XYZ file of C-alpha atoms in Angstrom:
447
model
C -3.129 -41.183 1.137
C 0.448 -44.045 1.140
C -0.769 -45.156 3.393
C 1.695 -45.120 6.741
C 4.854 -47.455 6.787
C 7.169 -47.776 9.767
C 11.460 -48.767 9.974
C 12.447 -49.017 12.991
C 15.731 -46.502 13.513
C 16.929 -47.820 17.143
C 16.179 -50.303 19.655
C 17.505 -50.425 23.668
C 17.413 -53.549 26.085
C 16.852 -52.533 29.978
C 17.436 -55.908 32.475
C 15.347 -55.832 35.236
C 15.636 -58.322 37.607
C 12.780 -59.205 40.061
C 12.854 -61.791 43.406
C 9.613 -63.768 43.675
C 7.514 -62.713 47.479
C 6.942 -66.532 47.479
C 7.156 -69.698 45.111
C 5.728 -71.171 41.898
C 6.211 -73.803 41.427
C 5.581 -75.159 37.678
C 5.900 -78.616 36.542
C 9.127 -80.054 38.380
C 10.788 -76.728 38.833
C 9.797 -73.690 41.725
C 10.296 -70.494 41.158
C 11.772 -68.085 42.887
C 12.923 -65.239 40.420
C 12.638 -64.109 37.218
C 14.595 -61.294 34.851
C 12.023 -59.173 33.045
C 12.834 -57.823 29.537
C 12.426 -54.419 28.655
C 12.627 -53.091 25.591
C 12.443 -49.332 23.531
C 11.917 -49.023 19.894
C 12.042 -45.974 18.090
C 10.474 -46.148 14.662
C 9.875 -43.094 11.462
C 6.695 -43.010 10.248
C 6.188 -40.946 7.302
C 7.846 -36.941 8.771
C 6.966 -38.462 12.678
C 9.459 -40.665 14.625
C 8.554 -41.885 17.986
C 9.354 -44.315 20.616
C 7.371 -47.286 21.644
C 7.309 -50.024 24.819
C 7.949 -53.396 25.071
C 8.747 -56.116 27.923
C 8.010 -60.012 29.169
C 9.029 -61.694 31.253
C 12.874 -63.324 30.737
C 10.249 -66.836 32.633
C 13.299 -69.958 32.069
C 11.325 -72.413 33.524
C 8.455 -71.797 31.544
C 10.299 -71.017 28.654
C 13.042 -73.483 28.122
C 12.122 -76.407 30.046
C 16.133 -78.477 29.691
C 18.312 -80.151 32.046
C 20.270 -77.794 30.547
C 21.798 -75.417 34.640
C 19.573 -72.753 34.935
C 22.028 -69.631 34.631
C 22.583 -71.495 31.628
C 19.546 -71.001 30.027
C 19.333 -67.751 31.297
C 22.605 -66.312 30.430
C 21.261 -67.522 26.122
C 17.983 -65.895 27.100
C 19.642 -62.920 27.896
C 22.377 -62.674 25.504
C 19.770 -63.762 22.496
C 17.888 -60.408 23.737
C 21.490 -58.451 22.967
C 21.421 -59.997 19.535
C 17.894 -58.890 19.309
C 18.798 -55.869 20.125
C 22.286 -55.403 18.191
C 21.036 -56.348 14.515
C 16.481 -55.262 15.103
C 17.531 -50.851 13.175
C 20.685 -52.933 10.836
C 17.331 -56.019 9.678
C 15.714 -52.462 6.826
C 12.673 -54.166 7.993
C 9.760 -51.926 7.209
C 6.043 -51.921 7.155
C 3.233 -51.967 8.944
C 4.683 -53.790 12.449
C 2.875 -57.328 11.754
C 4.571 -56.579 8.302
C 7.657 -56.534 10.499
C 7.128 -58.583 13.057
C 6.054 -62.105 10.904
C 9.676 -60.938 8.637
C 11.179 -60.635 12.136
C 9.663 -64.547 12.976
C 9.603 -66.127 9.404
C 12.794 -64.698 8.400
C 15.682 -64.135 10.934
C 14.226 -65.703 14.550
C 14.897 -69.144 12.687
C 19.076 -68.659 11.804
C 18.494 -66.096 14.820
C 17.947 -69.246 17.010
C 18.996 -72.617 15.284
C 23.208 -70.438 15.854
C 21.609 -70.738 19.366
C 20.018 -73.756 19.319
C 17.552 -72.346 21.381
C 13.837 -74.011 21.289
C 11.440 -72.076 19.050
C 9.173 -70.771 22.936
C 12.939 -68.939 24.236
C 13.566 -67.123 21.025
C 9.670 -65.561 20.388
C 9.932 -64.760 24.427
C 13.246 -62.989 24.073
C 11.516 -61.553 20.523
C 7.782 -61.128 22.651
C 9.823 -57.350 23.672
C 11.196 -55.943 20.741
C 6.901 -56.574 18.258
C 5.208 -54.882 21.190
C 7.414 -51.965 20.758
C 7.314 -51.737 17.800
C 3.383 -51.553 17.996
C 3.704 -49.722 20.143
C 5.404 -47.528 18.788
C 3.561 -47.335 15.357
C 0.639 -46.432 17.252
C 2.113 -43.296 18.776
C 3.325 -42.085 16.087
C 0.067 -42.150 14.262
C -1.136 -40.728 17.646
C -3.741 -43.846 17.563
C -4.790 -46.296 20.341
C -2.336 -48.815 18.698
C -5.755 -51.114 18.367
C -6.707 -49.362 16.362
C -4.107 -49.159 13.322
C -5.371 -53.343 12.206
C -7.570 -52.435 10.203
C -8.532 -52.340 6.241
C -6.857 -48.063 6.643
C -3.686 -50.157 6.733
C -4.219 -53.306 3.762
C -0.560 -53.995 5.512
C -1.946 -56.165 8.418
C -4.624 -57.799 6.368
C -3.966 -61.619 6.934
C -4.140 -63.153 3.325
C -0.588 -62.562 3.277
C -0.274 -64.140 6.315
C -2.753 -66.650 7.105
C -3.351 -67.433 3.024
C -6.453 -67.255 0.925
C -8.653 -68.363 3.077
C -7.796 -65.234 4.227
C -7.356 -62.608 1.648
C -9.392 -59.276 2.327
C -10.329 -60.077 6.271
C -8.488 -57.140 9.007
C -6.907 -58.472 12.264
C -10.210 -56.170 13.800
C -12.506 -57.660 11.641
C -12.092 -60.237 14.700
C -11.627 -58.151 17.948
C -14.959 -57.103 20.098
C -15.287 -53.939 21.835
C -13.384 -53.655 25.051
C -15.126 -53.728 27.933
C -13.479 -51.068 30.679
C -13.381 -54.296 33.166
C -12.721 -57.920 33.157
C -13.253 -60.872 35.164
C -9.875 -61.886 36.232
C -8.470 -65.347 37.365
C -6.285 -65.697 40.504
C -3.551 -68.667 40.054
C -3.534 -70.867 42.660
C -0.058 -72.777 42.359
C 1.098 -75.817 43.722
C 3.297 -75.041 46.508
C 0.419 -72.027 47.688
C -0.851 -72.592 51.383
C -4.477 -73.430 51.199
C -5.605 -73.895 54.730
C -3.352 -72.298 58.049
C -2.984 -76.148 58.510
C -1.078 -76.328 55.653
C 1.429 -72.944 56.859
C 4.765 -73.576 57.283
C 6.031 -71.022 59.228
C 8.570 -69.382 56.333
C 5.181 -67.445 54.936
C 5.542 -63.893 53.710
C 4.709 -61.117 56.436
C 3.352 -58.594 54.445
C -0.154 -57.592 53.615
C -0.635 -59.384 51.329
C -2.703 -62.627 51.702
C -1.174 -65.522 52.555
C -3.475 -67.794 52.428
C -5.980 -68.406 49.046
C -9.556 -67.470 51.457
C -8.077 -64.069 51.565
C -7.346 -63.637 48.601
C -10.646 -64.229 47.312
C -12.013 -61.991 50.871
C -9.554 -59.112 49.604
C -9.899 -59.636 45.692
C -13.238 -60.144 45.603
C -12.585 -63.383 43.467
C -14.618 -65.502 41.020
C -12.594 -67.055 38.716
C -9.059 -69.630 39.553
C -6.945 -71.857 38.096
C -5.442 -74.573 39.524
C -1.974 -76.217 39.195
C -1.560 -79.971 39.180
C 1.090 -82.392 38.710
C -0.035 -83.978 35.566
C 1.478 -87.228 37.282
C 0.131 -88.602 40.463
C -4.389 -88.148 39.775
C -4.468 -88.722 43.219
C -3.365 -85.581 43.868
C -4.689 -83.848 41.441
C -7.586 -85.067 42.261
C -7.697 -84.141 45.506
C -6.314 -80.629 45.367
C -9.192 -79.254 42.523
C -11.889 -80.858 45.166
C -9.852 -78.518 48.230
C -9.716 -74.747 46.630
C -12.964 -75.791 45.119
C -14.521 -76.693 48.911
C -12.437 -73.503 50.053
C -13.447 -71.102 47.459
C -17.390 -72.149 46.501
C -18.693 -70.942 50.204
C -16.836 -67.767 48.864
C -18.429 -67.004 46.412
C -15.770 -68.049 43.463
C -18.135 -69.929 40.409
C -15.139 -71.085 37.646
C -11.988 -73.367 37.808
C -9.785 -74.560 35.081
C -7.268 -77.335 35.571
C -3.445 -76.219 34.291
C -2.212 -79.682 33.908
C 1.398 -77.826 33.589
C 2.427 -80.057 30.372
C 2.824 -83.081 32.105
C 0.339 -86.015 31.280
C 1.290 -88.076 28.000
C -1.988 -90.599 27.794
C -6.026 -89.075 27.193
C -7.031 -91.321 29.293
C -5.516 -89.753 32.453
C -7.313 -86.629 32.290
C -10.632 -88.452 31.280
C -10.784 -90.886 34.616
C -10.006 -87.838 36.145
C -12.743 -85.850 35.317
C -15.443 -88.535 35.282
C -14.777 -89.687 38.524
C -15.313 -85.376 39.595
C -18.599 -85.548 37.765
C -19.979 -88.501 39.446
C -18.656 -87.572 43.131
C -18.794 -83.691 42.951
C -21.281 -82.830 39.749
C -21.499 -79.272 40.912
C -17.326 -78.553 41.381
C -17.249 -79.909 37.407
C -19.367 -77.263 36.479
C -17.370 -74.930 38.339
C -14.846 -76.755 35.449
C -15.098 -73.798 32.798
C -11.869 -75.937 31.401
C -8.795 -78.014 30.885
C -5.632 -76.497 30.168
C -2.376 -77.544 28.326
C -2.089 -81.166 29.524
C -0.355 -83.029 27.349
C 3.385 -81.861 26.267
C 4.495 -78.274 24.761
C 5.937 -79.744 21.645
C 2.882 -80.594 19.149
C 4.962 -82.131 16.112
C 6.894 -84.298 18.311
C 3.704 -85.376 20.318
C 1.396 -85.459 18.234
C -1.991 -86.544 20.899
C -5.941 -86.865 19.652
C -7.045 -85.093 22.297
C -11.377 -84.935 20.983
C -11.686 -87.700 23.603
C -11.568 -84.801 26.255
C -12.421 -82.011 24.070
C -16.186 -84.028 24.458
C -15.847 -83.657 28.451
C -14.899 -79.902 28.194
C -13.270 -77.171 26.931
C -9.800 -78.340 25.715
C -7.266 -75.657 25.664
C -3.711 -74.953 24.591
C -1.490 -72.741 26.009
C 2.901 -74.371 25.668
C 2.611 -76.126 22.050
C 0.978 -73.173 20.211
C 3.747 -70.701 19.316
C 2.351 -69.905 16.431
C -1.273 -70.188 13.838
C 0.146 -72.776 12.585
C 0.642 -75.373 14.782
C -3.024 -73.664 16.348
C -3.916 -75.358 13.027
C -2.544 -78.679 14.044
C -3.318 -78.776 17.534
C -7.396 -77.995 16.209
C -7.440 -80.822 14.006
C -6.372 -83.417 16.583
C -9.213 -82.373 19.030
C -7.503 -79.113 20.615
C -11.100 -76.777 20.580
C -9.192 -73.661 21.948
C -6.411 -71.563 22.537
C -4.453 -69.263 25.486
C -2.926 -66.718 24.334
C -0.131 -64.407 25.063
C 1.817 -61.242 24.315
C 4.663 -63.062 25.030
C 4.815 -65.460 22.152
C 5.010 -62.077 20.177
C 1.588 -59.263 20.613
C 2.551 -60.452 16.533
C 1.198 -64.033 16.421
C -1.071 -63.467 19.084
C -2.757 -61.805 16.435
C -2.478 -64.098 14.230
C -3.493 -67.220 16.472
C -6.423 -65.395 17.810
C -7.966 -65.262 13.884
C -7.831 -68.092 12.696
C -8.786 -69.716 16.035
C -11.768 -67.769 15.903
C -12.421 -68.605 12.035
C -12.713 -71.689 13.281
C -14.963 -71.823 16.193
C -11.873 -72.386 19.095
C -12.684 -70.474 22.452
C -10.164 -67.657 23.125
C -8.349 -67.270 26.619
C -5.390 -64.314 27.618
C -2.927 -66.322 30.271
C -1.000 -65.191 32.339
C 3.198 -65.320 32.604
C 3.418 -63.270 35.504
C 3.766 -60.246 33.995
C 4.752 -57.782 36.569
C 6.038 -53.906 35.539
C 5.302 -52.543 31.376
C 4.149 -56.388 30.828
C 1.021 -56.121 32.436
C -0.295 -54.333 30.410
C -0.509 -55.341 26.954
C -1.246 -58.517 27.945
C -4.161 -57.130 29.777
C -4.614 -54.866 26.725
C -5.163 -58.549 24.719
C -7.564 -59.645 26.515
C -9.935 -56.849 26.586
C -9.910 -57.002 22.179
C -10.034 -60.671 22.185
C -13.916 -61.473 23.878
C -11.789 -64.662 26.083
C -14.417 -66.565 27.683
C -14.563 -65.268 30.784
C -11.608 -61.973 31.025
C -8.213 -63.011 32.023
C -5.351 -64.548 33.829
C -2.723 -61.740 35.694
C -0.804 -63.398 38.800
C 1.939 -60.847 39.212
C 0.341 -59.403 41.894
C 0.647 -62.935 44.344
C 3.988 -63.355 43.073
C 5.678 -59.857 42.728
C 3.275 -57.522 44.070
C 6.522 -54.161 45.033
C 8.201 -54.724 42.100
C 5.595 -52.739 40.091
C 4.519 -50.205 42.327
C 5.956 -47.239 40.349
C 3.286 -48.217 37.227
C 0.873 -49.019 39.512
C 0.819 -45.360 40.393
C -0.412 -44.800 36.624
C -2.883 -47.705 36.493
C -4.072 -49.229 39.988
C -6.346 -51.192 38.400
C -4.242 -53.000 36.798
C -2.270 -53.822 38.974
C -4.248 -55.217 42.049
C -7.673 -56.747 41.239
C -10.673 -55.490 43.211
C -14.452 -57.201 42.683
C -12.543 -59.300 41.385
C -11.623 -57.194 38.448
C -9.512 -55.021 36.894
C -9.395 -51.850 35.203
C -8.061 -50.127 32.324
C -9.331 -46.381 32.595
C -5.807 -45.842 32.876
C -4.918 -46.619 29.895
C -3.484 -43.578 27.308
C -4.831 -42.587 24.217
C -1.820 -43.942 21.654
C 0.149 -46.375 21.451
C -0.423 -50.470 23.967
C -1.401 -46.912 26.371
C 1.254 -46.861 28.898
C 1.693 -43.864 29.605
C 5.484 -44.435 30.293
C 6.425 -41.075 30.974
C 3.758 -40.677 33.791
C 6.070 -43.850 36.211
C 8.624 -43.296 39.009
C 11.567 -45.667 37.583
C 15.046 -45.474 36.753
C 15.991 -47.966 34.123
C 19.760 -48.915 35.119
C 21.728 -49.080 32.036
C 20.845 -50.387 28.560
C 21.968 -53.047 27.839
C 22.422 -52.397 23.770
């Protein structure tokens, strides 16, 4: 019996605008809204035609940091998605979803992004919803969970064809773990978030959700806090982390991570900061599980040797880890871990996961403030990856009401309880969305 091969029949694109409950500061950008690109793909696998879904936030400030006006970048991202939706069914791609995703990234994306004059990460973000939908549809066509289509039974996902001869005969399943039902969840402490009552300005939302950090920790049973820092003001960064830990530790917080938002250019900034923390607050220092992406996005333009930082704390690539080849480059420069994101495509995340694990790197799965459908493959990746500590999930902080139809089907994925997310409601095929049960009215398709 031949291996199942997928052929793309049709794709549809929908834009879902979401307004943030509270602003999120990323670097020098403050985000107040986002457009989510939702994609439906129809595949033929043998005699079976099946549908799959994918979604990603087009988070302009994160995907495409630039001095170009926000609205210009936002519309360029939307138009890039429209182009993929128009052209995808006519590209003649077939095979395993890993083969299709790899071909899209290696053959078609370079041309598209060159013509659009768009950064690699921005183009990957647009492509990711389509790639996810293909992986979902393939599992649905075979009436199997998508993560059961990554083993030796499917030669089309053999890793040697993507990662080179060192991976000959190996498959993604060789690097995945048995997924736990629940995952520890990380809460994001944004740079604008009020920590204590004295930080309140009077313009905070008056609704059913917490505002102050201690109330979030208490309500959701949080144990893990990711702290957004500035990266250009060492004293502010230092005092911010200490203040967060002063609130969190007595309430049971055991893990911290410091996210410097890609603004640091000299490793000594982080080294001095960490050394001071270890001297003055050794218990707080011990709670810092890892440091995330202090240095600029484009690794090839900024090949900074970071061994001195990773000798102090595990150092995780995030924005720089566009694909496995950049993960390999980062490993050589001293990075010790990689933060995976499905917004860089499911195919690409799996390849980075496999290369990273094979070379001794730690794994995390980091959020892009994923609401609605985007939350589900995000949590699935974390469950199967075997991360060092659960998954970051902050969509319920910044736009919880946006996910109401999805939360009604998967309450444990959209509400953090006892410090965890719960996967027990996921469906038996594909990524497990159960889209047909969600009472969401979609806008008219863009394509």
